[in-house]
CSV table of C-alpha atoms in Angstrom, one decimal:
chain,number,residue,atom,x,y,z
A,1,MET,CA,25.9,47.6,137.4
A,2,LYS,CA,24.9,46.7,133.8
A,3,LEU,CA,26.4,45.6,130.6
A,4,THR,CA,25.5,47.0,127.2
A,5,VAL,CA,26.6,44.9,124.2
A,6,LEU,CA,27.7,47.3,121.4
A,7,GLY,CA,29.5,44.8,119.2
A,8,ILE,CA,29.9,41.0,119.1
A,9,GLY,CA,31.4,40.4,115.6
A,10,SER,CA,34.8,39.0,114.7
A,11,ALA,CA,37.6,40.2,112.4
A,12,SER,CA,35.7,40.1,109.1
A,13,PRO,CA,32.9,42.7,108.7
A,14,GLN,CA,29.4,41.3,109.1
A,15,VAL,CA,26.0,43.0,108.6
A,16,GLY,CA,24.3,43.4,112.0
A,17,LYS,CA,27.4,42.4,114.0
A,18,ASN,CA,29.7,45.2,114.8
A,19,PRO,CA,33.2,44.6,116.0
A,20,SER,CA,33.9,44.0,119.7
A,21,ALA,CA,32.8,46.7,122.1
A,22,PHE,CA,31.1,46.4,125.5
A,23,LEU,CA,30.0,49.1,128.0
A,24,VAL,CA,29.9,48.5,131.7
A,25,SER,CA,27.9,51.1,133.5
A,26,PHE,CA,27.6,52.1,137.1
A,27,ASN,CA,25.4,54.9,138.5
A,28,ASN,CA,26.9,57.8,136.5
A,29,GLU,CA,30.1,56.4,135.0
A,30,HIS,CA,31.0,54.0,132.2
A,31,VAL,CA,33.9,51.7,131.4
A,32,LEU,CA,34.3,50.7,127.8
A,33,VAL,CA,35.8,47.3,127.1
A,34,ASP,CA,37.3,47.1,123.6
A,35,CYS,CA,36.5,49.6,120.9
A,36,GLY,CA,36.1,48.1,117.5
A,37,GLU,CA,35.4,50.2,114.4
A,38,GLY,CA,32.3,52.3,114.7
A,39,THR,CA,31.9,52.0,118.4
A,40,GLN,CA,31.2,55.8,118.8
A,41,HIS,CA,28.2,55.4,116.5
A,42,ARG,CA,26.9,52.5,118.6
A,43,LEU,CA,27.2,54.8,121.7
A,44,LEU,CA,25.2,57.5,119.9
A,45,GLU,CA,22.5,55.1,118.9
A,46,LYS,CA,22.2,54.1,122.5
A,47,SER,CA,22.1,57.8,123.6
A,48,ILE,CA,25.1,57.1,125.9
A,49,LYS,CA,26.9,60.3,127.0
A,50,ILE,CA,30.6,59.9,126.2
A,51,SER,CA,31.3,62.5,128.8
A,52,ARG,CA,30.5,59.8,131.4
A,53,LEU,CA,33.1,57.5,129.9
A,54,LYS,CA,36.2,57.7,132.1
A,55,THR,CA,37.9,54.4,131.5
A,56,ILE,CA,38.7,52.4,128.3
A,57,CYS,CA,40.2,48.9,128.3
A,58,ILE,CA,41.7,47.4,125.2
A,59,SER,CA,42.3,43.6,125.3
A,60,HIS,CA,44.8,43.4,122.4
A,61,LEU,CA,46.0,45.0,119.2
A,62,HIS,CA,43.9,43.2,116.5
A,63,GLY,CA,41.9,45.8,114.6
A,64,ASP,CA,38.5,44.5,115.4
A,65,HIS,CA,39.2,45.3,119.0
A,66,TYR,CA,40.6,48.8,118.8
A,67,PHE,CA,40.2,50.5,115.4
A,68,GLY,CA,37.4,52.7,116.8
A,69,LEU,CA,39.6,54.1,119.5
A,70,ILE,CA,41.3,56.9,117.6
A,71,GLY,CA,37.9,58.2,116.3
A,72,LEU,CA,36.3,58.1,119.8
A,73,LEU,CA,39.2,60.0,121.4
A,74,SER,CA,39.2,62.5,118.5
A,75,SER,CA,35.5,63.2,119.0
A,76,MET,CA,36.0,63.7,122.7
A,77,ASN,CA,38.7,66.2,121.9
A,78,LEU,CA,36.5,68.0,119.4
A,79,SER,CA,33.7,68.3,122.0
A,80,GLY,CA,36.1,70.1,124.3
A,81,ARG,CA,36.6,67.4,126.9
A,82,THR,CA,39.0,68.4,129.7
A,83,GLU,CA,38.4,65.6,132.2
A,84,PRO,CA,41.2,63.0,132.3
A,85,MET,CA,40.7,59.6,130.6
A,86,THR,CA,42.2,56.3,131.9
A,87,LEU,CA,43.3,54.0,129.1
A,88,ILE,CA,44.3,50.4,129.8
A,89,GLY,CA,45.9,48.3,127.2
A,90,PRO,CA,49.1,46.8,125.6
A,91,GLU,CA,52.2,48.9,125.7
A,92,GLN,CA,52.3,49.5,122.0
A,93,LEU,CA,48.8,51.0,122.0
A,94,LEU,CA,50.2,54.3,123.2
A,95,ASP,CA,52.8,54.4,120.4
A,96,ILE,CA,50.1,53.8,117.8
A,97,LEU,CA,47.9,56.6,119.2
A,98,ASN,CA,50.8,59.0,119.4
A,99,ILE,CA,51.7,58.4,115.7
A,100,GLN,CA,48.1,59.0,114.7
A,101,PHE,CA,47.8,62.3,116.6
A,102,LEU,CA,51.2,63.4,115.4
A,103,ALA,CA,50.3,62.8,111.8
A,104,ALA,CA,47.1,64.8,112.3
A,105,ASN,CA,48.8,67.6,114.2
A,106,THR,CA,46.4,67.0,117.0
A,107,SER,CA,47.0,67.8,120.7
A,108,LEU,CA,44.5,66.3,123.2
A,109,GLY,CA,42.9,68.9,125.5
A,110,PHE,CA,42.6,66.3,128.2
A,111,GLU,CA,45.0,64.0,130.0
A,112,LEU,CA,45.3,60.4,128.9
A,113,ASN,CA,46.4,58.3,131.8
A,114,PHE,CA,47.8,55.1,130.3
A,115,ILE,CA,48.1,51.8,132.2
A,116,LYS,CA,49.9,49.0,130.3
A,117,THR,CA,48.8,45.4,130.6
A,118,ASP,CA,50.9,42.3,131.1
A,119,ASN,CA,49.3,39.1,129.7
A,120,SER,CA,51.7,36.9,131.7
A,121,LYS,CA,49.7,37.2,135.0
A,122,SER,CA,46.5,38.5,136.6
A,123,GLU,CA,46.9,41.8,138.4
A,124,LEU,CA,44.9,44.6,139.8
A,125,LEU,CA,45.2,47.7,137.5
A,126,LEU,CA,42.6,50.1,138.8
A,127,GLU,CA,41.1,50.7,142.2
A,128,HIS,CA,38.1,53.0,141.9
A,129,LYS,CA,35.8,54.0,144.8
A,130,ALA,CA,33.0,52.0,143.1
A,131,PHE,CA,34.8,49.2,141.3
A,132,THR,CA,38.1,47.5,140.5
A,133,ILE,CA,39.6,46.3,137.3
A,134,GLU,CA,41.9,43.2,137.2
A,135,THR,CA,43.4,41.5,134.1
A,136,ILE,CA,42.8,38.0,133.0
A,137,PRO,CA,45.8,36.4,131.1
A,138,LEU,CA,44.6,35.0,127.7
A,139,ILE,CA,46.3,33.0,125.0
A,140,HIS,CA,46.3,34.6,121.5
A,141,ARG,CA,48.6,35.3,118.6
A,142,VAL,CA,49.5,38.7,120.1
A,143,PRO,CA,49.6,39.7,123.8
A,144,CYS,CA,46.0,39.6,125.0
A,145,THR,CA,44.3,40.2,128.3
A,146,GLY,CA,40.7,39.9,129.5
A,147,PHE,CA,39.3,42.1,132.2
A,148,LYS,CA,37.5,41.3,135.5
A,149,ILE,CA,35.4,44.3,136.6
A,150,THR,CA,34.1,44.1,140.1
A,151,GLU,CA,31.5,46.5,141.5
A,152,LYS,CA,32.3,46.8,145.2
A,153,ALA,CA,29.8,45.6,147.7
A,154,GLY,CA,27.3,48.2,148.8
A,155,ARG,CA,27.5,49.9,152.1
A,156,ARG,CA,25.6,48.3,154.9
A,157,HIS,CA,22.0,49.4,155.5
A,158,LEU,CA,21.0,51.0,158.8
A,159,ILE,CA,18.2,49.4,160.9
A,160,PRO,CA,16.9,52.7,162.3
A,161,GLU,CA,14.4,51.2,164.7
A,162,LYS,CA,17.1,49.5,166.7
A,163,LEU,CA,19.0,52.7,167.4
A,164,PRO,CA,18.1,55.0,170.3
A,165,LYS,CA,16.7,58.4,169.2
A,166,SER,CA,19.6,60.1,170.9
A,167,PHE,CA,22.2,58.3,168.7
A,168,PRO,CA,24.6,60.8,167.3
A,169,VAL,CA,23.9,61.3,163.6
A,170,ALA,CA,27.6,61.8,162.9
A,171,PHE,CA,28.3,58.2,163.8
A,172,ILE,CA,25.7,56.6,161.4
A,173,ASN,CA,28.1,56.6,158.5
A,174,LEU,CA,30.6,54.7,160.6
A,175,LEU,CA,28.1,52.0,161.3
A,176,LYS,CA,27.3,51.8,157.5
A,177,ASP,CA,31.0,51.4,156.8
A,178,GLY,CA,31.0,48.3,159.1
A,179,LYS,CA,32.7,50.0,162.0
A,180,ASP,CA,31.7,49.7,165.6
A,181,VAL,CA,30.9,52.9,167.5
A,182,THR,CA,31.4,53.9,171.1
A,183,ASP,CA,29.2,56.6,172.5
A,184,PRO,CA,31.7,59.1,174.1
A,185,LEU,CA,29.2,60.0,176.8
A,186,THR,CA,27.8,56.7,177.9
A,187,GLN,CA,30.7,54.4,176.6
A,188,GLU,CA,28.0,52.2,175.2
A,189,VAL,CA,29.3,50.2,172.2
A,190,PHE,CA,27.1,49.9,169.1
A,191,LYS,CA,28.2,47.0,166.9
A,192,SER,CA,27.8,47.5,163.2
A,193,LEU,CA,26.6,43.9,162.7
A,194,GLU,CA,23.8,44.5,165.2
A,195,TYR,CA,22.5,47.8,163.9
A,196,THR,CA,22.9,47.4,160.2
A,197,LYS,CA,22.2,44.7,157.6
A,198,ARG,CA,24.3,43.6,154.6
A,199,GLY,CA,24.2,45.9,151.6
A,200,GLU,CA,24.3,44.8,148.0
A,201,PRO,CA,26.9,42.1,147.4
A,202,ALA,CA,29.8,42.6,145.1
A,203,LYS,CA,29.0,42.0,141.4
A,204,VAL,CA,31.5,40.7,138.8
A,205,PHE,CA,31.7,40.9,135.1
A,206,SER,CA,34.5,39.0,133.4
A,207,TYR,CA,35.5,39.7,129.8
A,208,CYS,CA,37.4,37.0,127.9
A,209,SER,CA,38.1,38.1,124.4
A,210,ASP,CA,40.2,36.3,121.8
A,211,THR,CA,41.8,33.3,123.4
A,212,ALA,CA,42.7,29.7,122.9
A,213,TYR,CA,41.1,27.3,125.5
A,214,ASN,CA,42.7,28.3,128.7
A,215,PRO,CA,41.6,26.6,132.0
A,216,VAL,CA,44.2,28.8,133.9
A,217,ILE,CA,41.5,31.5,133.9
A,218,VAL,CA,39.0,29.3,135.8
A,219,PRO,CA,40.0,30.4,139.4
A,220,ILE,CA,40.2,34.0,138.3
A,221,ILE,CA,36.7,34.3,137.0
A,222,GLU,CA,35.2,31.7,139.3
A,223,GLY,CA,31.7,32.6,140.5
A,224,SER,CA,31.4,35.7,138.2
A,225,ASP,CA,27.8,37.0,137.8
A,226,LEU,CA,28.3,37.4,134.0
A,227,VAL,CA,31.1,36.4,131.7
A,228,TYR,CA,31.6,37.2,128.0
A,229,HIS,CA,33.7,34.6,126.2
A,230,GLU,CA,34.6,34.3,122.6
A,231,ALA,CA,33.4,31.3,120.7
A,232,THR,CA,34.8,31.8,117.2
A,233,PHE,CA,34.3,28.3,116.0
A,234,THR,CA,32.3,25.1,116.6
A,235,LYS,CA,34.0,21.9,117.6
A,236,GLU,CA,34.4,20.4,114.0
A,237,LEU,CA,36.9,23.3,113.5
A,238,GLU,CA,38.7,22.7,116.8
A,239,ASP,CA,42.0,22.3,114.9
A,240,ARG,CA,41.5,25.6,113.2
A,241,ALA,CA,40.7,27.1,116.6
A,242,ALA,CA,43.9,25.8,118.1
A,243,LYS,CA,45.9,27.1,115.1
A,244,THR,CA,44.5,30.6,115.3
A,245,GLN,CA,44.3,30.5,119.1
A,246,HIS,CA,40.6,30.9,119.4
A,247,SER,CA,38.0,28.9,121.3
A,248,THR,CA,35.1,26.7,120.3
A,249,ALA,CA,31.6,27.0,121.8
A,250,GLU,CA,32.2,23.7,123.6
A,251,GLN,CA,35.5,24.9,125.1
A,252,ALA,CA,33.9,28.2,126.3
A,253,ALA,CA,31.0,26.3,127.9
A,254,GLN,CA,33.5,24.1,129.7
A,255,ILE,CA,35.1,27.2,131.2
A,256,ALA,CA,31.7,28.3,132.3
A,257,LYS,CA,31.0,24.9,133.9
A,258,ASP,CA,34.4,24.7,135.6
A,259,ALA,CA,34.3,28.3,136.9
A,260,LYS,CA,30.7,27.9,138.2
A,261,VAL,CA,29.7,31.2,136.6
A,262,LYS,CA,26.1,32.4,137.0
A,263,LYS,CA,25.8,33.2,133.3
A,264,MET,CA,28.1,33.2,130.3
A,265,ILE,CA,27.3,34.9,126.9
A,266,LEU,CA,29.1,33.8,123.8
A,267,GLY,CA,30.2,36.0,120.8
A,268,HIS,CA,32.9,36.7,118.3
A,269,LEU,CA,31.6,34.1,115.9
A,270,SER,CA,33.5,33.6,112.6
A,271,SER,CA,31.7,35.2,109.7
A,272,ARG,CA,31.4,31.7,108.1
A,273,TYR,CA,28.4,31.0,110.4
A,274,LYS,CA,25.1,32.5,109.3
A,275,THR,CA,23.2,31.5,112.5
A,276,THR,CA,24.1,30.9,116.1
A,277,ASP,CA,22.2,27.6,116.3
A,278,ALA,CA,25.2,25.2,116.1
A,279,HIS,CA,27.1,27.2,118.7
A,280,LEU,CA,24.2,27.3,121.2
A,281,GLU,CA,23.5,23.6,120.7
A,282,GLU,CA,27.1,22.7,121.3
A,283,ALA,CA,27.5,24.9,124.4
A,284,GLU,CA,24.2,23.7,126.0
A,285,LYS,CA,25.5,20.1,126.0
A,286,VAL,CA,28.2,21.2,128.4
A,287,SER,CA,26.6,24.0,130.5
A,288,SER,CA,23.1,25.2,131.1
A,289,ASN,CA,24.4,28.6,132.1
A,290,VAL,CA,25.5,29.6,128.6
A,291,GLU,CA,23.6,31.6,126.0
A,292,MET,CA,24.5,33.6,122.9
A,293,ALA,CA,25.2,37.3,123.3
A,294,VAL,CA,22.7,39.6,121.6
A,295,GLN,CA,24.0,42.8,120.1
A,296,GLY,CA,22.3,45.8,121.6
A,297,ALA,CA,21.1,43.9,124.6
A,298,VAL,CA,21.5,45.3,128.1
A,299,TYR,CA,22.3,42.8,130.9
A,300,GLN,CA,21.6,43.8,134.5
A,301,ILE,CA,24.4,42.4,136.6
């Protein structure tokens, strides 16, 4: 499981900082979280095959988080995609897309499976064989949800030297799945915990886009391996942050500290800031597990 940072900018265009877009990758499948303007160009630059993109999550309907979506879906359609796409986002998102496709006289050649979000609570929206996606309720000027993406724990690893040579091969997968096996001939019981060892633990990436300081999310993201959290302002503009329902670097770092996350990366800085120095200095006074997100970086989770 890895995270590729495609865009860390905020609403106003900035050179070198593209609008919000993050790609969570598994072995051969991608989940795109937010899709700001130009996201498909960032995917091309990274040589990422959009055919492996099967799920898109949109946090809210401010343009810097979804204006790239219609272009990306249109390009998929032009390339002849037939595989279904799962789209997760606010209820009005589907209305917006339908208007755009209708105006362009475009019919998608693939099924768009839409799952609407509810920013009033955290809920499990997608159960995949390799991962799950849950929502994180956020506080913003329009309905907004973050996303908690959990890669499921790996299957248990077999300890082959412990098994008798005559052990039925057909039962090996049962042991790896954590199930005990009884030999039908000898009635001997083989316990999974004795003949296997723990696989890779579950990994968690939590995405907290535009939001006012919201300690309610702490138990939801607690212990996450990696968290992205907006930090639009520094603390001298805390009143401005409260008015626009954004967070300061200090507030984001407090969330990281309280939730005991392993690492938090900060982004979505206002265009008024020309460097990230003030944000980093402010955050580090609260938590040592916070750093600035780097556009184009790949984080192994």
